[in-house]
Amino acid sequence: MIRSGTTVDQMVRAISDRIVTGFLRPGEKLDEASLAARFDVSRTPIREALSRLSAMGLVERRPNRGATVAVVTQEHLASMFESMAELEAICARFSAERMTAGERRTLEAEHQASARLVQLGAEEEYELFNTEFHTRLYRGAHSKHIYE
């Protein structure tokens, strides 16, 4: 059973972001140990994230051969982005309505810090920061279903 812990959620987002932006290419092998080292987590959340990504169609898992980035059609990506955009819009609305003043201040400070990372061209740091930013935004919606 896949747990809904924040580490797994963050890994799903981080790996899927790398796939849809082309940083991880179709057919590329996804080594659990390398990903765990890259994100400074154990292999367990990586394994669970890869299972979720497989269910989403972004990763192909083969017995005794590991996981690879799926070859995804442009139509599949367009559909996925469309769905994600709608879900994120709902999340943003809930967060705007439900976040505490402290949560808003923290989110704004993180947004400003992320702009500095973009100016510096710190892509990998920005990617990790962006994952945490979105996780905080999902938490701010104060909806268990959105957060999961």
PDB file of C-alpha atoms in Angstrom:
ATOM      1  CA  MET A   1       0.000   0.000   0.000  1.00  0.00           C
ATOM      2  CA  ILE A   2       1.306   3.441  -0.893  1.00  0.00           C
ATOM      3  CA  ARG A   3       1.467   5.843   2.000  1.00  0.00           C
ATOM      4  CA  SER A   4       0.380   9.424   1.621  1.00  0.00           C
ATOM      5  CA  GLY A   5       3.270  10.906   3.566  1.00  0.00           C
ATOM      6  CA  THR A   6       4.725  14.216   2.548  1.00  0.00           C
ATOM      7  CA  THR A   7       8.054  12.772   1.442  1.00  0.00           C
ATOM      8  CA  VAL A   8       6.357  10.509  -1.096  1.00  0.00           C
ATOM      9  CA  ASP A   9       4.177  13.380  -2.323  1.00  0.00           C
ATOM     10  CA  GLN A  10       7.213  15.606  -2.721  1.00  0.00           C
ATOM     11  CA  MET A  11       9.084  12.906  -4.618  1.00  0.00           C
ATOM     12  CA  VAL A  12       6.141  12.359  -6.974  1.00  0.00           C
ATOM     13  CA  ARG A  13       6.082  16.062  -7.708  1.00  0.00           C
ATOM     14  CA  ALA A  14       9.851  16.423  -8.067  1.00  0.00           C
ATOM     15  CA  ILE A  15      10.263  13.420 -10.362  1.00  0.00           C
ATOM     16  CA  SER A  16       7.183  14.232 -12.448  1.00  0.00           C
ATOM     17  CA  ASP A  17       8.413  17.823 -12.843  1.00  0.00           C
ATOM     18  CA  ARG A  18      11.743  16.496 -14.132  1.00  0.00           C
ATOM     19  CA  ILE A  19       9.915  14.217 -16.570  1.00  0.00           C
ATOM     20  CA  VAL A  20       7.496  16.777 -17.998  1.00  0.00           C
ATOM     21  CA  THR A  21      10.204  19.425 -18.364  1.00  0.00           C
ATOM     22  CA  GLY A  22      12.412  16.980 -20.276  1.00  0.00           C
ATOM     23  CA  PHE A  23      15.186  16.870 -17.693  1.00  0.00           C
ATOM     24  CA  LEU A  24      14.513  13.119 -17.539  1.00  0.00           C
ATOM     25  CA  ARG A  25      14.120  11.840 -21.087  1.00  0.00           C
ATOM     26  CA  PRO A  26      11.735   9.173 -22.423  1.00  0.00           C
ATOM     27  CA  GLY A  27      13.275   5.727 -22.042  1.00  0.00           C
ATOM     28  CA  GLU A  28      15.800   6.909 -19.442  1.00  0.00           C
ATOM     29  CA  LYS A  29      16.406   4.448 -16.608  1.00  0.00           C
ATOM     30  CA  LEU A  30      15.293   5.668 -13.186  1.00  0.00           C
ATOM     31  CA  ASP A  31      17.708   4.296 -10.636  1.00  0.00           C
ATOM     32  CA  GLU A  32      16.190   4.280  -7.144  1.00  0.00           C
ATOM     33  CA  ALA A  33      19.542   4.650  -5.382  1.00  0.00           C
ATOM     34  CA  SER A  34      20.584   7.618  -7.542  1.00  0.00           C
ATOM     35  CA  LEU A  35      17.242   9.356  -7.084  1.00  0.00           C
ATOM     36  CA  ALA A  36      17.354   8.741  -3.330  1.00  0.00           C
ATOM     37  CA  ALA A  37      20.831  10.272  -3.154  1.00  0.00           C
ATOM     38  CA  ARG A  38      19.795  13.201  -5.362  1.00  0.00           C
ATOM     39  CA  PHE A  39      16.830  14.081  -3.154  1.00  0.00           C
ATOM     40  CA  ASP A  40      18.461  13.014   0.127  1.00  0.00           C
ATOM     41  CA  VAL A  41      15.760  10.504   1.034  1.00  0.00           C
ATOM     42  CA  SER A  42      15.677   6.746   1.524  1.00  0.00           C
ATOM     43  CA  ARG A  43      14.785   4.431  -1.336  1.00  0.00           C
ATOM     44  CA  THR A  44      11.336   3.674   0.113  1.00  0.00           C
ATOM     45  CA  PRO A  45       9.676   7.008  -0.816  1.00  0.00           C
ATOM     46  CA  ILE A  46      11.385   6.849  -4.219  1.00  0.00           C
ATOM     47  CA  ARG A  47      10.000   3.361  -4.826  1.00  0.00           C
ATOM     48  CA  GLU A  48       6.514   4.494  -3.791  1.00  0.00           C
ATOM     49  CA  ALA A  49       6.754   7.641  -5.923  1.00  0.00           C
ATOM     50  CA  LEU A  50       7.758   5.557  -8.947  1.00  0.00           C
ATOM     51  CA  SER A  51       4.716   3.341  -8.357  1.00  0.00           C
ATOM     52  CA  ARG A  52       2.444   6.385  -8.348  1.00  0.00           C
ATOM     53  CA  LEU A  53       4.120   7.776 -11.450  1.00  0.00           C
ATOM     54  CA  SER A  54       3.636   4.421 -13.145  1.00  0.00           C
ATOM     55  CA  ALA A  55      -0.089   4.591 -12.360  1.00  0.00           C
ATOM     56  CA  MET A  56      -0.108   8.086 -13.881  1.00  0.00           C
ATOM     57  CA  GLY A  57       1.539   6.775 -17.040  1.00  0.00           C
ATOM     58  CA  LEU A  58       4.770   8.753 -16.657  1.00  0.00           C
ATOM     59  CA  VAL A  59       6.939   5.796 -15.655  1.00  0.00           C
ATOM     60  CA  GLU A  60       7.122   2.245 -16.951  1.00  0.00           C
ATOM     61  CA  ARG A  61       8.028  -0.475 -14.454  1.00  0.00           C
ATOM     62  CA  ARG A  62       9.329  -3.806 -15.631  1.00  0.00           C
ATOM     63  CA  PRO A  63       9.923  -6.789 -13.339  1.00  0.00           C
ATOM     64  CA  ASN A  64      13.632  -7.384 -12.720  1.00  0.00           C
ATOM     65  CA  ARG A  65      14.518  -4.433 -14.976  1.00  0.00           C
ATOM     66  CA  GLY A  66      13.531  -1.433 -12.894  1.00  0.00           C
ATOM     67  CA  ALA A  67      11.770   1.724 -13.968  1.00  0.00           C
ATOM     68  CA  THR A  68      12.191   3.970 -16.983  1.00  0.00           C
ATOM     69  CA  VAL A  69      10.640   7.228 -18.083  1.00  0.00           C
ATOM     70  CA  ALA A  70       7.615   6.380 -20.220  1.00  0.00           C
ATOM     71  CA  VAL A  71       7.387   7.514 -23.795  1.00  0.00           C
ATOM     72  CA  VAL A  72       4.448   9.878 -23.439  1.00  0.00           C
ATOM     73  CA  THR A  73       2.459  11.272 -26.333  1.00  0.00           C
ATOM     74  CA  GLN A  74       1.888  14.971 -26.708  1.00  0.00           C
ATOM     75  CA  GLU A  75      -1.850  14.376 -26.291  1.00  0.00           C
ATOM     76  CA  HIS A  76      -1.283  12.594 -22.961  1.00  0.00           C
ATOM     77  CA  LEU A  77       0.895  15.445 -21.687  1.00  0.00           C
ATOM     78  CA  ALA A  78      -1.635  18.054 -22.820  1.00  0.00           C
ATOM     79  CA  SER A  79      -4.430  16.196 -21.034  1.00  0.00           C
ATOM     80  CA  MET A  80      -2.331  15.803 -17.904  1.00  0.00           C
ATOM     81  CA  PHE A  81      -1.379  19.506 -17.846  1.00  0.00           C
ATOM     82  CA  GLU A  82      -5.005  20.481 -18.360  1.00  0.00           C
ATOM     83  CA  SER A  83      -6.103  18.368 -15.399  1.00  0.00           C
ATOM     84  CA  MET A  84      -3.231  19.577 -13.226  1.00  0.00           C
ATOM     85  CA  ALA A  85      -3.994  23.210 -14.061  1.00  0.00           C
ATOM     86  CA  GLU A  86      -7.604  22.830 -12.943  1.00  0.00           C
ATOM     87  CA  LEU A  87      -6.626  21.062  -9.724  1.00  0.00           C
ATOM     88  CA  GLU A  88      -4.005  23.691  -8.942  1.00  0.00           C
ATOM     89  CA  ALA A  89      -6.551  26.460  -9.553  1.00  0.00           C
ATOM     90  CA  ILE A  90      -8.888  24.874  -7.006  1.00  0.00           C
ATOM     91  CA  CYS A  91      -5.997  24.461  -4.593  1.00  0.00           C
ATOM     92  CA  ALA A  92      -4.957  28.104  -5.020  1.00  0.00           C
ATOM     93  CA  ARG A  93      -8.509  29.281  -4.381  1.00  0.00           C
ATOM     94  CA  PHE A  94      -8.831  27.173  -1.223  1.00  0.00           C
ATOM     95  CA  SER A  95      -5.421  28.340  -0.017  1.00  0.00           C
ATOM     96  CA  ALA A  96      -6.330  31.986  -0.590  1.00  0.00           C
ATOM     97  CA  GLU A  97      -9.508  31.492   1.417  1.00  0.00           C
ATOM     98  CA  ARG A  98      -8.139  29.264   4.180  1.00  0.00           C
ATOM     99  CA  MET A  99      -4.480  30.069   4.855  1.00  0.00           C
ATOM    100  CA  THR A 100      -3.625  31.744   8.113  1.00  0.00           C
ATOM    101  CA  ALA A 101      -1.825  35.082   8.040  1.00  0.00           C
ATOM    102  CA  GLY A 102       1.366  33.307   9.111  1.00  0.00           C
ATOM    103  CA  GLU A 103       1.053  30.762   6.315  1.00  0.00           C
ATOM    104  CA  ARG A 104       0.570  33.580   3.795  1.00  0.00           C
ATOM    105  CA  ARG A 105       3.652  35.444   5.052  1.00  0.00           C
ATOM    106  CA  THR A 106       5.751  32.281   4.808  1.00  0.00           C
ATOM    107  CA  LEU A 107       4.488  31.542   1.296  1.00  0.00           C
ATOM    108  CA  GLU A 108       5.199  35.114   0.153  1.00  0.00           C
ATOM    109  CA  ALA A 109       8.729  34.982   1.585  1.00  0.00           C
ATOM    110  CA  GLU A 110       9.330  31.679  -0.199  1.00  0.00           C
ATOM    111  CA  HIS A 111       8.033  33.149  -3.448  1.00  0.00           C
ATOM    112  CA  GLN A 112      10.462  36.060  -3.166  1.00  0.00           C
ATOM    113  CA  ALA A 113      13.332  33.685  -2.384  1.00  0.00           C
ATOM    114  CA  SER A 114      12.468  31.588  -5.428  1.00  0.00           C
ATOM    115  CA  ALA A 115      12.684  34.680  -7.635  1.00  0.00           C
ATOM    116  CA  ARG A 116      16.265  35.154  -6.440  1.00  0.00           C
ATOM    117  CA  LEU A 117      17.082  31.554  -7.378  1.00  0.00           C
ATOM    118  CA  VAL A 118      15.715  32.173 -10.875  1.00  0.00           C
ATOM    119  CA  GLN A 119      17.840  35.317 -11.218  1.00  0.00           C
ATOM    120  CA  LEU A 120      20.914  33.328 -10.171  1.00  0.00           C
ATOM    121  CA  GLY A 121      20.095  30.561 -12.648  1.00  0.00           C
ATOM    122  CA  ALA A 122      20.139  27.985  -9.840  1.00  0.00           C
ATOM    123  CA  GLU A 123      17.907  25.453 -11.621  1.00  0.00           C
ATOM    124  CA  GLU A 124      18.338  22.469  -9.311  1.00  0.00           C
ATOM    125  CA  GLU A 125      17.899  24.539  -6.159  1.00  0.00           C
ATOM    126  CA  TYR A 126      14.845  26.202  -7.690  1.00  0.00           C
ATOM    127  CA  GLU A 127      13.359  22.816  -8.571  1.00  0.00           C
ATOM    128  CA  LEU A 128      13.612  21.593  -4.971  1.00  0.00           C
ATOM    129  CA  PHE A 129      12.361  24.926  -3.678  1.00  0.00           C
ATOM    130  CA  ASN A 130       9.429  24.881  -6.113  1.00  0.00           C
ATOM    131  CA  THR A 131       8.422  21.419  -4.924  1.00  0.00           C
ATOM    132  CA  GLU A 132       8.376  22.607  -1.304  1.00  0.00           C
ATOM    133  CA  PHE A 133       6.514  25.798  -2.285  1.00  0.00           C
ATOM    134  CA  HIS A 134       3.735  23.799  -3.930  1.00  0.00           C
ATOM    135  CA  THR A 135       3.581  21.389  -1.010  1.00  0.00           C
ATOM    136  CA  ARG A 136       3.107  24.358   1.326  1.00  0.00           C
ATOM    137  CA  LEU A 137       0.415  25.719  -1.002  1.00  0.00           C
ATOM    138  CA  TYR A 138      -1.413  22.361  -0.939  1.00  0.00           C
ATOM    139  CA  ARG A 139      -1.183  22.271   2.854  1.00  0.00           C
ATOM    140  CA  GLY A 140      -2.547  25.808   2.968  1.00  0.00           C
ATOM    141  CA  ALA A 141      -5.750  24.643   1.287  1.00  0.00           C
ATOM    142  CA  HIS A 142      -6.493  22.792   4.539  1.00  0.00           C
ATOM    143  CA  SER A 143      -8.074  19.965   2.554  1.00  0.00           C
ATOM    144  CA  LYS A 144      -6.849  16.435   3.155  1.00  0.00           C
ATOM    145  CA  HIS A 145      -7.987  15.319  -0.303  1.00  0.00           C
ATOM    146  CA  ILE A 146      -6.115  18.062  -2.116  1.00  0.00           C
ATOM    147  CA  TYR A 147      -2.994  17.546  -0.060  1.00  0.00           C
ATOM    148  CA  GLU A 148      -2.927  13.816  -0.730  1.00  0.00           C
TER     149      GLU A 148
END
